Tab-separated table of C-alpha atoms in Angstrom:
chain	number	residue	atom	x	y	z
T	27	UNK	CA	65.867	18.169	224.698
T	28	UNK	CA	63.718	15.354	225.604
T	29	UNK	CA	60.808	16.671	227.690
T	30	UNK	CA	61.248	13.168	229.938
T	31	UNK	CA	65.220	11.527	229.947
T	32	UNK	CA	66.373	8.214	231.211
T	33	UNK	CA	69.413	6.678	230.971
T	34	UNK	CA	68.372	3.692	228.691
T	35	UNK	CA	71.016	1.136	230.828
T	36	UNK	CA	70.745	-1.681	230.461
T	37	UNK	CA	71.176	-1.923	234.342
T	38	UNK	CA	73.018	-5.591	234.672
T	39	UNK	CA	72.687	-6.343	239.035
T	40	UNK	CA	73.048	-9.208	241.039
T	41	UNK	CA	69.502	-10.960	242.941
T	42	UNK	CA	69.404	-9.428	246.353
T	43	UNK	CA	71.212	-6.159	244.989
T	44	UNK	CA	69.773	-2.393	245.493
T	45	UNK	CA	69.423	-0.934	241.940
T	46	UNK	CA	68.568	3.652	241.475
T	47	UNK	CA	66.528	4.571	238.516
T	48	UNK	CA	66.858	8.144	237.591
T	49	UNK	CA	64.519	10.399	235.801
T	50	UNK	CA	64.594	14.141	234.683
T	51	UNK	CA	61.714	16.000	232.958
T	52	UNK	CA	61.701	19.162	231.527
T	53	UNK	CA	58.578	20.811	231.698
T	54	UNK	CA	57.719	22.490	235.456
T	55	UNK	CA	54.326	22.470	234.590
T	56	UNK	CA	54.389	18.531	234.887
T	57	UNK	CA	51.856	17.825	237.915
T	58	UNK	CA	52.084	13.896	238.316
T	59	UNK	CA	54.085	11.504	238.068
T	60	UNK	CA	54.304	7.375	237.474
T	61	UNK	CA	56.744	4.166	236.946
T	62	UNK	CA	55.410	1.885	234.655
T	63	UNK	CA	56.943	-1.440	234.392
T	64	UNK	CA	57.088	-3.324	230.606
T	65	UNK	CA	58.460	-6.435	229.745
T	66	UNK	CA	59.647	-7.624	226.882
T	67	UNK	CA	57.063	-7.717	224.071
T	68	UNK	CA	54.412	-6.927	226.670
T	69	UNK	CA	52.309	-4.056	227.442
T	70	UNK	CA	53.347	-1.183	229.695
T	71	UNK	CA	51.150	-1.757	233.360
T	72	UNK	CA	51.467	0.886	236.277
T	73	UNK	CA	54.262	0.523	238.893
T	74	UNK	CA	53.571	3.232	241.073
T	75	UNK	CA	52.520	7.096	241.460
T	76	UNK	CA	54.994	9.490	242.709
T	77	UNK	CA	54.568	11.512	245.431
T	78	UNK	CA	56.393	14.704	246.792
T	79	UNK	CA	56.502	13.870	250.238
T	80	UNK	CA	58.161	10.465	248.542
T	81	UNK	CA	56.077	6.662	248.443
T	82	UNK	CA	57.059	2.792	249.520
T	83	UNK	CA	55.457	-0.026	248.090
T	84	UNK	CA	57.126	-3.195	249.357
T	85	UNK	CA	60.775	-3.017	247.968
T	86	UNK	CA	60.320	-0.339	246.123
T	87	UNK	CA	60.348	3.334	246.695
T	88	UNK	CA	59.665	6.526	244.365
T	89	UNK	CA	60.884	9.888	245.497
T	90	UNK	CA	60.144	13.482	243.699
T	91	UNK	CA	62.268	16.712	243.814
T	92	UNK	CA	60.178	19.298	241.912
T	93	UNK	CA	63.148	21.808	242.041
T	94	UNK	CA	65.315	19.942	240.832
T	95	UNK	CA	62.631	18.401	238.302
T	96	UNK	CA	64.023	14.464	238.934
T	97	UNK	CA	62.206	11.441	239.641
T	98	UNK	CA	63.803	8.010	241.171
T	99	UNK	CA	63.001	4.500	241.660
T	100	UNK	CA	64.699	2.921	243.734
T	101	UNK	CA	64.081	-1.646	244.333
T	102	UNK	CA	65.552	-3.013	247.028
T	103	UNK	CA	66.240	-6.603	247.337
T	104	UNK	CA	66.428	-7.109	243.506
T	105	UNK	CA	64.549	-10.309	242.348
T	106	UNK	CA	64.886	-12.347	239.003
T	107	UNK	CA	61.245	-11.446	238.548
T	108	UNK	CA	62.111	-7.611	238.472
T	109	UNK	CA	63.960	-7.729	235.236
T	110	UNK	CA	61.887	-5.483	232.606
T	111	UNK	CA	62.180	-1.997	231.280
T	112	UNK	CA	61.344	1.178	233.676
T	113	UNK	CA	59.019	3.839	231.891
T	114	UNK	CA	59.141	7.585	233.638
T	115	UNK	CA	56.051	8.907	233.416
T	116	UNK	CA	55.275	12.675	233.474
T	117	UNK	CA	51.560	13.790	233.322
T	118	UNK	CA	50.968	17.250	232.643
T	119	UNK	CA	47.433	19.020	233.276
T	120	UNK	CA	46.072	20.933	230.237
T	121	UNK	CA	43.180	23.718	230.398
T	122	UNK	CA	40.414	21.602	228.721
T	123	UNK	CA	39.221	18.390	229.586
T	124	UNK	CA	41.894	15.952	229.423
T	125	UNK	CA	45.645	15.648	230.367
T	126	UNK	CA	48.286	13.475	228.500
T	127	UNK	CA	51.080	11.468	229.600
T	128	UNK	CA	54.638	11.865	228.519
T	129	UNK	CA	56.642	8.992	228.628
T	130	UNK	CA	60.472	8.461	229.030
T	131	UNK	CA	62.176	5.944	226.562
T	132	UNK	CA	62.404	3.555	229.624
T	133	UNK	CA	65.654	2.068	231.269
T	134	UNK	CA	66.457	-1.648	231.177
T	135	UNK	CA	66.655	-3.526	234.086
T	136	UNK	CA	68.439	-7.487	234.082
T	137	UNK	CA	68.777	-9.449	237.212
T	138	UNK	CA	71.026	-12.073	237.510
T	139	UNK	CA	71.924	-15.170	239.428
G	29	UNK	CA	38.136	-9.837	232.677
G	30	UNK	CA	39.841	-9.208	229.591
G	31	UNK	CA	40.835	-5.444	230.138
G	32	UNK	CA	41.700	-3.741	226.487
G	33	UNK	CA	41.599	-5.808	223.855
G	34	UNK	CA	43.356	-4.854	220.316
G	35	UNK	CA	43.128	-6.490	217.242
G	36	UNK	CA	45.071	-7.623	215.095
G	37	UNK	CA	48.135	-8.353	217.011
G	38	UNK	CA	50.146	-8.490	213.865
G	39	UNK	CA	49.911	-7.165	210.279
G	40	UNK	CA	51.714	-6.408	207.237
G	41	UNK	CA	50.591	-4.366	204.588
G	42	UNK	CA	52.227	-2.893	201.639
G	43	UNK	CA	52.862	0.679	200.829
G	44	UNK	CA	49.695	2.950	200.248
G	45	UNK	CA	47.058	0.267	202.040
G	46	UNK	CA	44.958	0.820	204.137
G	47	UNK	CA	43.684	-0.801	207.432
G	48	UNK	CA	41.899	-0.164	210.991
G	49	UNK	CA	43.782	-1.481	214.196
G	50	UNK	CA	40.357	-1.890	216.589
G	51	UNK	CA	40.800	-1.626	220.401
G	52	UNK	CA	37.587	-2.568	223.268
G	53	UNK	CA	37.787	-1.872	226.974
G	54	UNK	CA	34.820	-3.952	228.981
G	55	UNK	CA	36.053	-1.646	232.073
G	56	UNK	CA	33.435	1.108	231.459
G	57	UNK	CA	35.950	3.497	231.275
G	58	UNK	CA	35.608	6.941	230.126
G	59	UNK	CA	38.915	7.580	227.996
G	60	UNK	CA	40.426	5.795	225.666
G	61	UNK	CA	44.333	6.130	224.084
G	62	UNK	CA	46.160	5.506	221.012
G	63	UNK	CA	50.148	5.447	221.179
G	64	UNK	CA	52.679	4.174	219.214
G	65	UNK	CA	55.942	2.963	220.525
G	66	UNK	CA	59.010	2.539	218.463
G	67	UNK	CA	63.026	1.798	219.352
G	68	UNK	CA	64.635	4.764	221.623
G	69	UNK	CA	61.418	7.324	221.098
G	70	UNK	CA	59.228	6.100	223.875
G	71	UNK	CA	55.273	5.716	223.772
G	72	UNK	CA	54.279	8.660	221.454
G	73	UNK	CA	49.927	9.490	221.994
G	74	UNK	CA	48.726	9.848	218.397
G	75	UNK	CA	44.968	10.632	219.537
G	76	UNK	CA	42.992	10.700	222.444
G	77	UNK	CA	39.149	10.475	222.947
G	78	UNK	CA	38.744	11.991	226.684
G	79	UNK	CA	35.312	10.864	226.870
G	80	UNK	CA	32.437	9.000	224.469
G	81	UNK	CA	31.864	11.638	221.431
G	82	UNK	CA	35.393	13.875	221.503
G	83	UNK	CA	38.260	13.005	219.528
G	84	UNK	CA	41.990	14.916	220.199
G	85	UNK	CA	45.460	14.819	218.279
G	86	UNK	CA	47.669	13.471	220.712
G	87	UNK	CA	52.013	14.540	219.951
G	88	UNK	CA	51.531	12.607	216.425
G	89	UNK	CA	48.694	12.365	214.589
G	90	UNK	CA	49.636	12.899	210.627
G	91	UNK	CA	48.489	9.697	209.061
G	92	UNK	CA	46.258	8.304	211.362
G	93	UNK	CA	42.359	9.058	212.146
G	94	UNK	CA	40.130	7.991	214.555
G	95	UNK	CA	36.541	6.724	215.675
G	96	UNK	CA	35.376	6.608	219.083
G	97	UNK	CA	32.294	4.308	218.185
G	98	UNK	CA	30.636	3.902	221.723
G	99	UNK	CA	32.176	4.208	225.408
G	100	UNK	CA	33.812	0.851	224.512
G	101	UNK	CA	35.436	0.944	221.627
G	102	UNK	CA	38.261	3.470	219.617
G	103	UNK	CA	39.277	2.863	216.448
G	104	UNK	CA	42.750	4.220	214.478
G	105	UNK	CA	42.968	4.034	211.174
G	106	UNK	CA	45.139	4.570	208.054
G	107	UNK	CA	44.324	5.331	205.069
G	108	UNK	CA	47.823	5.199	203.263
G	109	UNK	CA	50.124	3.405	204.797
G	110	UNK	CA	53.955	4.744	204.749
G	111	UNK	CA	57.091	2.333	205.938
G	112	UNK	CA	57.349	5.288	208.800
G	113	UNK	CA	54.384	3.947	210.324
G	114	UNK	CA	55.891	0.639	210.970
G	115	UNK	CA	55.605	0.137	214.914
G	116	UNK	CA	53.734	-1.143	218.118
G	117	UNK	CA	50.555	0.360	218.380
G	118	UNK	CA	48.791	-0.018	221.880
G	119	UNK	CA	45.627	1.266	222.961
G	120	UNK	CA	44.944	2.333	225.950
G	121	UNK	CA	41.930	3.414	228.674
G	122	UNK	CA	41.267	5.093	232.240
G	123	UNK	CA	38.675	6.045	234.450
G	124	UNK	CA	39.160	9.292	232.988
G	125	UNK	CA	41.385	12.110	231.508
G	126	UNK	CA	43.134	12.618	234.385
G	127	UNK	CA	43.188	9.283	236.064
G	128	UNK	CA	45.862	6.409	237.031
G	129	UNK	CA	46.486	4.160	235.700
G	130	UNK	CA	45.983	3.615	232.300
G	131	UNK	CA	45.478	0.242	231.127
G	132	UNK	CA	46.983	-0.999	228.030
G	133	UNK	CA	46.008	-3.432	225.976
G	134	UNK	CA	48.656	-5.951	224.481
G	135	UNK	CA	49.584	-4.410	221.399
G	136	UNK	CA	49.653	-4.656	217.372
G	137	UNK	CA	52.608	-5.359	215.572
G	138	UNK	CA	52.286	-3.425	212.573
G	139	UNK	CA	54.916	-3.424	209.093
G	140	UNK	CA	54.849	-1.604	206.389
G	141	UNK	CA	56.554	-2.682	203.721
């Protein structure tokens, strides 16, 4: 099993539509947690950090549920602009001096006219 | 402010060469990343240096060494090149080993033939 799963999509929405990401990771010990956004061909940059008590930045929102060990994104108010490829990422705290980041194959987002 | 930078941006090399992708950060940051990224696998970390003078194996790091020459610049090699390691390589950088977010720099698009 993948230690971070996504469902790969692609996600096909209308502009103006609400679209869910969903995210699962396998390892409890995980302690934080990221979206990255890529486009195509392009680097991965930093959407947003997760939070447990859950996090808003403009249209979009990221929620945690360590129980359940699942992630979301959720973007309101889809624009053409948002099209690109989600990356779930799972950071998990080593003893030593450095931590490393897990990423999730990434799901596709397109937004259409 | 260019960020990371990575050179090349593309290569091809035959079987059994050998070559060093070079990556610079001018963000005086402390740790620097190598991944690879190839179809429906996700970033992969094939070394980390958490800070100027340590070196780590990241999840896969047969083929590959590395150099962290100063605080600004980490190095991957490989010495023999196999048609496995065909992929994007990016490099990456933070604050620290801990820290959000990591920057990326825009990739090398390395073939082995």
């Amino acid at each position: 099993r993948k230690e971070v799963e996504q469902d790969p999509g692609p996600f096909n929405v209308p502009e103006g539509a609400t679209v869910a990401f969903n995210c699962t990771y396998s390892n409890s010990a995980s302690q934080s947690f990221f979206w990255y956004r890529q486009d195509c061909r392009k680097e991965p940059k930093l959407l947003m950090s997760v939070y447990s008590s859950g996090n808003e930045d403009g249209r979009f929102t990221a929620q945690l549920n360590r129980a359940s060990q699942y992630i979301s994104l959720l973007i309101r108010d889809s624009k053409l602009s948002d099209s690109a490829t989600y990356l779930c990422v799972v950071n998990k705290l080593n003893t030593g001096t450095a931590s490393k980041l897990t990423f999730g194959t990434g799901t596709r987002l397109q937004v259409t006219l | 402010n260019a960020g990371v930078t990575q050179t090349p941006k593309f290569q091809v090399l035959k079987t059994g060469q050998s070559m060093t992708l070079q990556c610079a950060q001018d963000m005086n940051h402390n740790s620097m990343y190598w991944y690879r990224q190839d179809p429906g696998m996700g970033l992969r970390l094939i070394y980390y240096s958490a800070s100027e003078g340590t070196t780590d194996k990241g999840e896969v790091p047969n083929g590959y060494n590395v150099s962290r020459l100063n605080k600004r610049e980490f190095s991957l090699r490989l010495e023999s090149a196999a048609p496995s390691q065909t992929s994007v390589y990016f490099c990456a950088s933070s604050e620290g080993p801990a820290r959000q977010p990591q920057h990326f720099g825009d990739g090398t698009r390395l073939s082995i033939l």
